[in-house]
PDB file of C-alpha atoms in Angstrom:
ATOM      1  CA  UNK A 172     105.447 108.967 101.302  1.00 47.00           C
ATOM      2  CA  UNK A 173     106.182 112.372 101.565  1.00 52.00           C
ATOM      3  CA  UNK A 174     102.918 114.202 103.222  1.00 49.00           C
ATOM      4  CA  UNK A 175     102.162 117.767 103.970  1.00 49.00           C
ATOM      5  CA  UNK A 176     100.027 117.846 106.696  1.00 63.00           C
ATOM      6  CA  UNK A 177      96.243 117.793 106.011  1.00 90.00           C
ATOM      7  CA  UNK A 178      97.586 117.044 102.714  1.00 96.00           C
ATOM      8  CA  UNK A 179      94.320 118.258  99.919  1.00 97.00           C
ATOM      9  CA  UNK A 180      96.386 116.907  96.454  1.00 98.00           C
ATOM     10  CA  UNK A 181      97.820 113.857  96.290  1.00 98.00           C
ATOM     11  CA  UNK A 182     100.295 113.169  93.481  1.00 98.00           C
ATOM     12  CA  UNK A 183     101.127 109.657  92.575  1.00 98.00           C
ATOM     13  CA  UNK A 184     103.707 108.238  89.734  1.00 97.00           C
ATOM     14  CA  UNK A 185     104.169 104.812  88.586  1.00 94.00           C
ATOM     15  CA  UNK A 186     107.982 104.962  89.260  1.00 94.00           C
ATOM     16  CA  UNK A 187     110.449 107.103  90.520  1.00 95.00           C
ATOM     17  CA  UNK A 188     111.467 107.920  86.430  1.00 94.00           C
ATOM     18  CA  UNK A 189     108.837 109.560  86.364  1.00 95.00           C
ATOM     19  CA  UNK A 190     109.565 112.528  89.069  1.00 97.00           C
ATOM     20  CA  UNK A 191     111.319 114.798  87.004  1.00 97.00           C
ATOM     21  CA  UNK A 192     107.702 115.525  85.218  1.00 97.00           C
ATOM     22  CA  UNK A 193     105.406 115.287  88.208  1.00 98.00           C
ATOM     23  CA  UNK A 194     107.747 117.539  90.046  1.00 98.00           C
ATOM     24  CA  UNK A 195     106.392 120.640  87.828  1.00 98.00           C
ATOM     25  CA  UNK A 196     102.936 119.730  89.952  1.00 98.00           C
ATOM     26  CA  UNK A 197     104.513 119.880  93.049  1.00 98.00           C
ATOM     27  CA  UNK A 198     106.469 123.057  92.437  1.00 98.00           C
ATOM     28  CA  UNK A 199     102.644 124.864  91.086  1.00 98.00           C
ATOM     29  CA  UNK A 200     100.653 123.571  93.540  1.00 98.00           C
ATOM     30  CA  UNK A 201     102.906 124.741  96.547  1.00 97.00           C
ATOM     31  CA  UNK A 202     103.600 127.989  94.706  1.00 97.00           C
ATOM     32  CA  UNK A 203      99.496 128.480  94.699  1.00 98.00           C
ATOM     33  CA  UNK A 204      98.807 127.700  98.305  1.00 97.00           C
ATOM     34  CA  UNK A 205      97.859 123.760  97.973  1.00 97.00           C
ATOM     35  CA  UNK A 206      99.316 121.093 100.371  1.00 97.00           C
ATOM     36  CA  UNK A 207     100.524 118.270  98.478  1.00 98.00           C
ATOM     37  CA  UNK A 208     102.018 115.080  99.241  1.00 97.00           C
ATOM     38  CA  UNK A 209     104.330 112.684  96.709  1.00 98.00           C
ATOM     39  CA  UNK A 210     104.625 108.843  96.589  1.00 98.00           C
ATOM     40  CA  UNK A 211     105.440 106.290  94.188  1.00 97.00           C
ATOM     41  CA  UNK A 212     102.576 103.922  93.679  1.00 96.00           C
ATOM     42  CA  UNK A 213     102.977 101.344  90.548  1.00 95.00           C
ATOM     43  CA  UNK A 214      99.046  99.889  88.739  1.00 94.00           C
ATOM     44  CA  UNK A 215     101.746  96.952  88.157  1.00 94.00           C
ATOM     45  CA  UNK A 216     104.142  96.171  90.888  1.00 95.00           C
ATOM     46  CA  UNK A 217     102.406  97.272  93.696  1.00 96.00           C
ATOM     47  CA  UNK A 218      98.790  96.739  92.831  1.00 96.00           C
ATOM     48  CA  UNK A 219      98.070  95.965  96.545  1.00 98.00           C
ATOM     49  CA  UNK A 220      99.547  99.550  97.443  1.00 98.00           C
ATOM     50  CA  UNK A 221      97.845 100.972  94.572  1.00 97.00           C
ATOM     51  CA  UNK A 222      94.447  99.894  96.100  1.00 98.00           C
ATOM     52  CA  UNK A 223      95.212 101.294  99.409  1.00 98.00           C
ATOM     53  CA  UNK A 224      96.401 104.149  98.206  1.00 98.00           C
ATOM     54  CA  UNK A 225      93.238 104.860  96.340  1.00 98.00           C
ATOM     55  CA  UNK A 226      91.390 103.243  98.909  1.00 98.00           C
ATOM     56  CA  UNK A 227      92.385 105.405 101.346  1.00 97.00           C
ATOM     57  CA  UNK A 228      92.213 108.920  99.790  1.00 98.00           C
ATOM     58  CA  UNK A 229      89.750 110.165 100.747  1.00 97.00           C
ATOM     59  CA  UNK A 230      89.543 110.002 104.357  1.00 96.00           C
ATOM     60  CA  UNK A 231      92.978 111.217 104.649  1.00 96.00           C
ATOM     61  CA  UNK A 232      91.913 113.955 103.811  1.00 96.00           C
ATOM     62  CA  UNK A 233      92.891 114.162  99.730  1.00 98.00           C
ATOM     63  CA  UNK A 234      90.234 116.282  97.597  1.00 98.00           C
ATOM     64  CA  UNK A 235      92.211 115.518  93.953  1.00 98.00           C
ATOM     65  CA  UNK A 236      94.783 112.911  93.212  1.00 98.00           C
ATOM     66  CA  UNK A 237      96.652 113.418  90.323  1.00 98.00           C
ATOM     67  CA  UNK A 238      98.444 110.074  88.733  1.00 98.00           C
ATOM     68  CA  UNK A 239     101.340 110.280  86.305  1.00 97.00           C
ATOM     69  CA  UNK A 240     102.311 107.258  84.021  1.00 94.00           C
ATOM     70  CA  UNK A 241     104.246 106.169  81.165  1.00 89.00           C
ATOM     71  CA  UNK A 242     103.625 103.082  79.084  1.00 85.00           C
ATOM     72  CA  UNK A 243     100.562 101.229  79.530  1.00 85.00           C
ATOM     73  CA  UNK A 244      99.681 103.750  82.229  1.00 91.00           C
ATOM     74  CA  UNK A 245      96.984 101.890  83.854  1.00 94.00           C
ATOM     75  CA  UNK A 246      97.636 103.747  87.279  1.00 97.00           C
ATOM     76  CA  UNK A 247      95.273 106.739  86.977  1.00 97.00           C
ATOM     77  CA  UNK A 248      92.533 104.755  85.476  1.00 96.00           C
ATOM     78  CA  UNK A 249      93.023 102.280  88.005  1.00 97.00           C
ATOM     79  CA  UNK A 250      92.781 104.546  91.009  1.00 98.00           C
ATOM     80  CA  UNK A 251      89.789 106.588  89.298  1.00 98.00           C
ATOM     81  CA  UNK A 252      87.823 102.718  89.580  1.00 98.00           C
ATOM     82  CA  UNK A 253      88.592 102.527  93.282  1.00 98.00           C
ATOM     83  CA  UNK A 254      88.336 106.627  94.347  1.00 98.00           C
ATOM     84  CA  UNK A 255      85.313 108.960  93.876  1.00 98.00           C
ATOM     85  CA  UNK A 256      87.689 111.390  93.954  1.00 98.00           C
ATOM     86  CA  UNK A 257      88.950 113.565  90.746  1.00 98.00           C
ATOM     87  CA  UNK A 258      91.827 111.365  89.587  1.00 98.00           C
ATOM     88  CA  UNK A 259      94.021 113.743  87.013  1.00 98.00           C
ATOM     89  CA  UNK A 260      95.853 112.023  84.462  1.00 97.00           C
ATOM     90  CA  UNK A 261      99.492 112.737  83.138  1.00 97.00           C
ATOM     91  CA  UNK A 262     100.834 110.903  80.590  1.00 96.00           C
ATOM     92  CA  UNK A 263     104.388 110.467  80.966  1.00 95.00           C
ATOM     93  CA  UNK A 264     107.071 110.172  77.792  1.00 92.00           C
ATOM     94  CA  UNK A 265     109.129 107.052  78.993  1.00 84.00           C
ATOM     95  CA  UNK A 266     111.712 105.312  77.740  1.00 80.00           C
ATOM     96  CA  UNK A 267     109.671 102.220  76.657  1.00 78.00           C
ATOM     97  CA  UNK A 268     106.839 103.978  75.366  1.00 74.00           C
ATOM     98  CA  UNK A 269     105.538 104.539  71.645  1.00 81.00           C
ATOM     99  CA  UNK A 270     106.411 108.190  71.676  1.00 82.00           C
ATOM    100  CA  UNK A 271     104.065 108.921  74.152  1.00 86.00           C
ATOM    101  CA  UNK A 272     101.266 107.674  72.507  1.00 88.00           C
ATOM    102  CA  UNK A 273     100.425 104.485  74.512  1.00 90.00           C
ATOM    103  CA  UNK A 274     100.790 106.685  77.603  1.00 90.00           C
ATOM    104  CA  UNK A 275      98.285 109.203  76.327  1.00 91.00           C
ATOM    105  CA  UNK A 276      95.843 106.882  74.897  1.00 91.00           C
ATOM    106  CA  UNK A 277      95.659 104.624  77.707  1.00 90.00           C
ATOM    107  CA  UNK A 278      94.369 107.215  80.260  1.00 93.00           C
ATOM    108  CA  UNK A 279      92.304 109.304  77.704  1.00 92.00           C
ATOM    109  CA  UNK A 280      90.217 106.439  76.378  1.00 92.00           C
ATOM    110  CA  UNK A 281      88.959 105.355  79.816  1.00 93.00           C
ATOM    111  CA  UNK A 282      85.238 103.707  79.991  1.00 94.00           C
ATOM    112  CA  UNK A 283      81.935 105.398  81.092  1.00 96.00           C
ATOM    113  CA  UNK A 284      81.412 105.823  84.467  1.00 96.00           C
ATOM    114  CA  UNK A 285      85.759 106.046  85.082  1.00 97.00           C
ATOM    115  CA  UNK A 286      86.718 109.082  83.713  1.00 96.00           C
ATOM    116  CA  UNK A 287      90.589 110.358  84.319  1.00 97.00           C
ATOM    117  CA  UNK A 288      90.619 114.456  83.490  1.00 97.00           C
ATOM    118  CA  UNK A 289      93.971 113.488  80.984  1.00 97.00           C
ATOM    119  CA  UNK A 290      96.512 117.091  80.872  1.00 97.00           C
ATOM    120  CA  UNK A 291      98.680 116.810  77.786  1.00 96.00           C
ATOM    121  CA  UNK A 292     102.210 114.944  77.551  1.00 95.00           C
ATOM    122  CA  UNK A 293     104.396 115.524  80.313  1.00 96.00           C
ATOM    123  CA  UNK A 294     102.282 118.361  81.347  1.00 97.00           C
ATOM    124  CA  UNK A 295     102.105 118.017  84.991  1.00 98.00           C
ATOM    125  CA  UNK A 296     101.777 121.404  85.695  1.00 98.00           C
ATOM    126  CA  UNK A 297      98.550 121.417  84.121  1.00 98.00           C
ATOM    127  CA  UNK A 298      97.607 118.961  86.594  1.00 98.00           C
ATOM    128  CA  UNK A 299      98.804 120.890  89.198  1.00 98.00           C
ATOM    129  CA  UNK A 300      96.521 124.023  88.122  1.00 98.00           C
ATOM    130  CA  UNK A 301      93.285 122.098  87.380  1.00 98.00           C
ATOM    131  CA  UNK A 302      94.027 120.511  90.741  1.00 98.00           C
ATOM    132  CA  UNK A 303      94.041 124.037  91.985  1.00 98.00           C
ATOM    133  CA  UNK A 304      91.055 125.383  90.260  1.00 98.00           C
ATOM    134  CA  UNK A 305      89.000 122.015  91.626  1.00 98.00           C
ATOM    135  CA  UNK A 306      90.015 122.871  94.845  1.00 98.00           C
ATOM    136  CA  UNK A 307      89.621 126.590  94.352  1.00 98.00           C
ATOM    137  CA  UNK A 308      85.574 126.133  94.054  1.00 97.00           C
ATOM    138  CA  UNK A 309      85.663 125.602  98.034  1.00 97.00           C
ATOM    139  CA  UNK A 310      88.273 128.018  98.812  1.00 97.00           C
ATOM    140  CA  UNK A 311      88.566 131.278  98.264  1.00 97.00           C
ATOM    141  CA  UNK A 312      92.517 131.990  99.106  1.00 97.00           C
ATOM    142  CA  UNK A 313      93.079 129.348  96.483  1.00 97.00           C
ATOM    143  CA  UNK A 314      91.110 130.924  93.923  1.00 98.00           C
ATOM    144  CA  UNK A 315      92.726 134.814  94.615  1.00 98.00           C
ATOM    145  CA  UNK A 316      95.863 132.983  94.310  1.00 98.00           C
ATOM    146  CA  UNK A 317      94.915 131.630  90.696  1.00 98.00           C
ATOM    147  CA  UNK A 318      93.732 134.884  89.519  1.00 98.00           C
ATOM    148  CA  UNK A 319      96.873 136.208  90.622  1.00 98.00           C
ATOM    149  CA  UNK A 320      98.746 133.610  89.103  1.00 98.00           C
ATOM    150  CA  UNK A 321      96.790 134.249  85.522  1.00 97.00           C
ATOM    151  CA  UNK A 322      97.071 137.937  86.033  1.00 98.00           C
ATOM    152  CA  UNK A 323     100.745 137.081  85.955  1.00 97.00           C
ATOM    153  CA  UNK A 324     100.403 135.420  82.867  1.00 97.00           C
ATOM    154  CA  UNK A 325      98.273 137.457  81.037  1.00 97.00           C
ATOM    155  CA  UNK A 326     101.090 140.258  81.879  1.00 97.00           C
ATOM    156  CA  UNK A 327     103.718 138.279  80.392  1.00 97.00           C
ATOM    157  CA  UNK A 328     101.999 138.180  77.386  1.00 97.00           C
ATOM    158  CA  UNK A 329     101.468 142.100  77.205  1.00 96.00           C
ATOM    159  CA  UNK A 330     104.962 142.520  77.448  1.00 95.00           C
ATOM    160  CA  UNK A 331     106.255 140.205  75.051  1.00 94.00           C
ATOM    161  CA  UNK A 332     103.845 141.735  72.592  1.00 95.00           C
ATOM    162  CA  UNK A 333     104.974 145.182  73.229  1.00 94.00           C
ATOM    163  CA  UNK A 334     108.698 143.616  72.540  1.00 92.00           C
ATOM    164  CA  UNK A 335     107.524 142.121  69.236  1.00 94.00           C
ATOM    165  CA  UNK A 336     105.337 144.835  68.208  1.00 92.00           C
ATOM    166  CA  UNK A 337     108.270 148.138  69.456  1.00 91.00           C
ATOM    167  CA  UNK A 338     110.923 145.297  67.303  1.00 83.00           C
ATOM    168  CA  UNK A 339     108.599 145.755  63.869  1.00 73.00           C
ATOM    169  CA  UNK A 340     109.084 149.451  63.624  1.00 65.00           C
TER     170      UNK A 340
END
């Protein structure tokens, strides 16, 4: 497992295929100020270290696990049943799956009283800023570093608009 220290987001995949998408949380979360640590943790072939996992969460020291998972992607509604902690869901695009579909469905449609916050396909950086606005609530670096970070993108979209709109003339 790869832990920050005093890690506050943890961010689990079903397998290591699925790193390439989950990495785009990493790469946010550090970028806003959030310590993060990475593992592998399969609903399926490690259910045992799934539980523990989940189990154990909490007093670790975790505040928001996000769970990425293609296919039948059980994982995130599986550790939402055994954590009280917000368990974000990203649906992975893998290379069994139905277009995605299966992946999305299977952590949107969880039952009352388990509910997985689901971020679109493959969008793992959506994860990683809803992690960092949960967080934010309780800590105000965190939340200057999100309005910065929204600033930033609100900018970018002034100045493509000023492209578009100096291109029409």
């Amino acid at each position: 497992m790869t832990t920050h220290n005093l890690a506050e987001v943890g961010i689990i995949m079903g397998s290591k295929s699925d790193l390439p998408v989950m990495q785009d949380a990493v790469e946010i979360l550090k970028q806003l100020g959030a310590r993060v640590e990475v593992t592998i943790v399969s609903a399926h072939r490690t259910p045992d270290r799934m539980f523990n996992y989940a189990k154990s969460a909490a007093s670790r020291g975790l505040k928001v696990i996000i769970a990425g998972a293609g296919g039948a992607a059980h994982l995130p509604g599986m550790v939402a049943s055994i954590t009280h902690l917000p368990v974000i869901g990203v649906p992975v695009k893998s290379s069994n799956s139905m277009d995605g579909w299966d992946s999305v469905l299977s952590i949107l449609q969880m039952p009352n009283g388990i509910p997985v916050a689901t971020v679109a396909l493959n969008a793992a950086k959506n994860a990683g800023i809803l992690a960092a606005q949960i967080l934010a609530i309780s800590n105000e670096q965190l939340a200057q570093n999100l309005l910065n970070f929204k600033a930033e993108l609100a900018q970018k979209v002034e100045e493509s608009a000023k492209e578009v709109e100096a291109g029409l003339d």
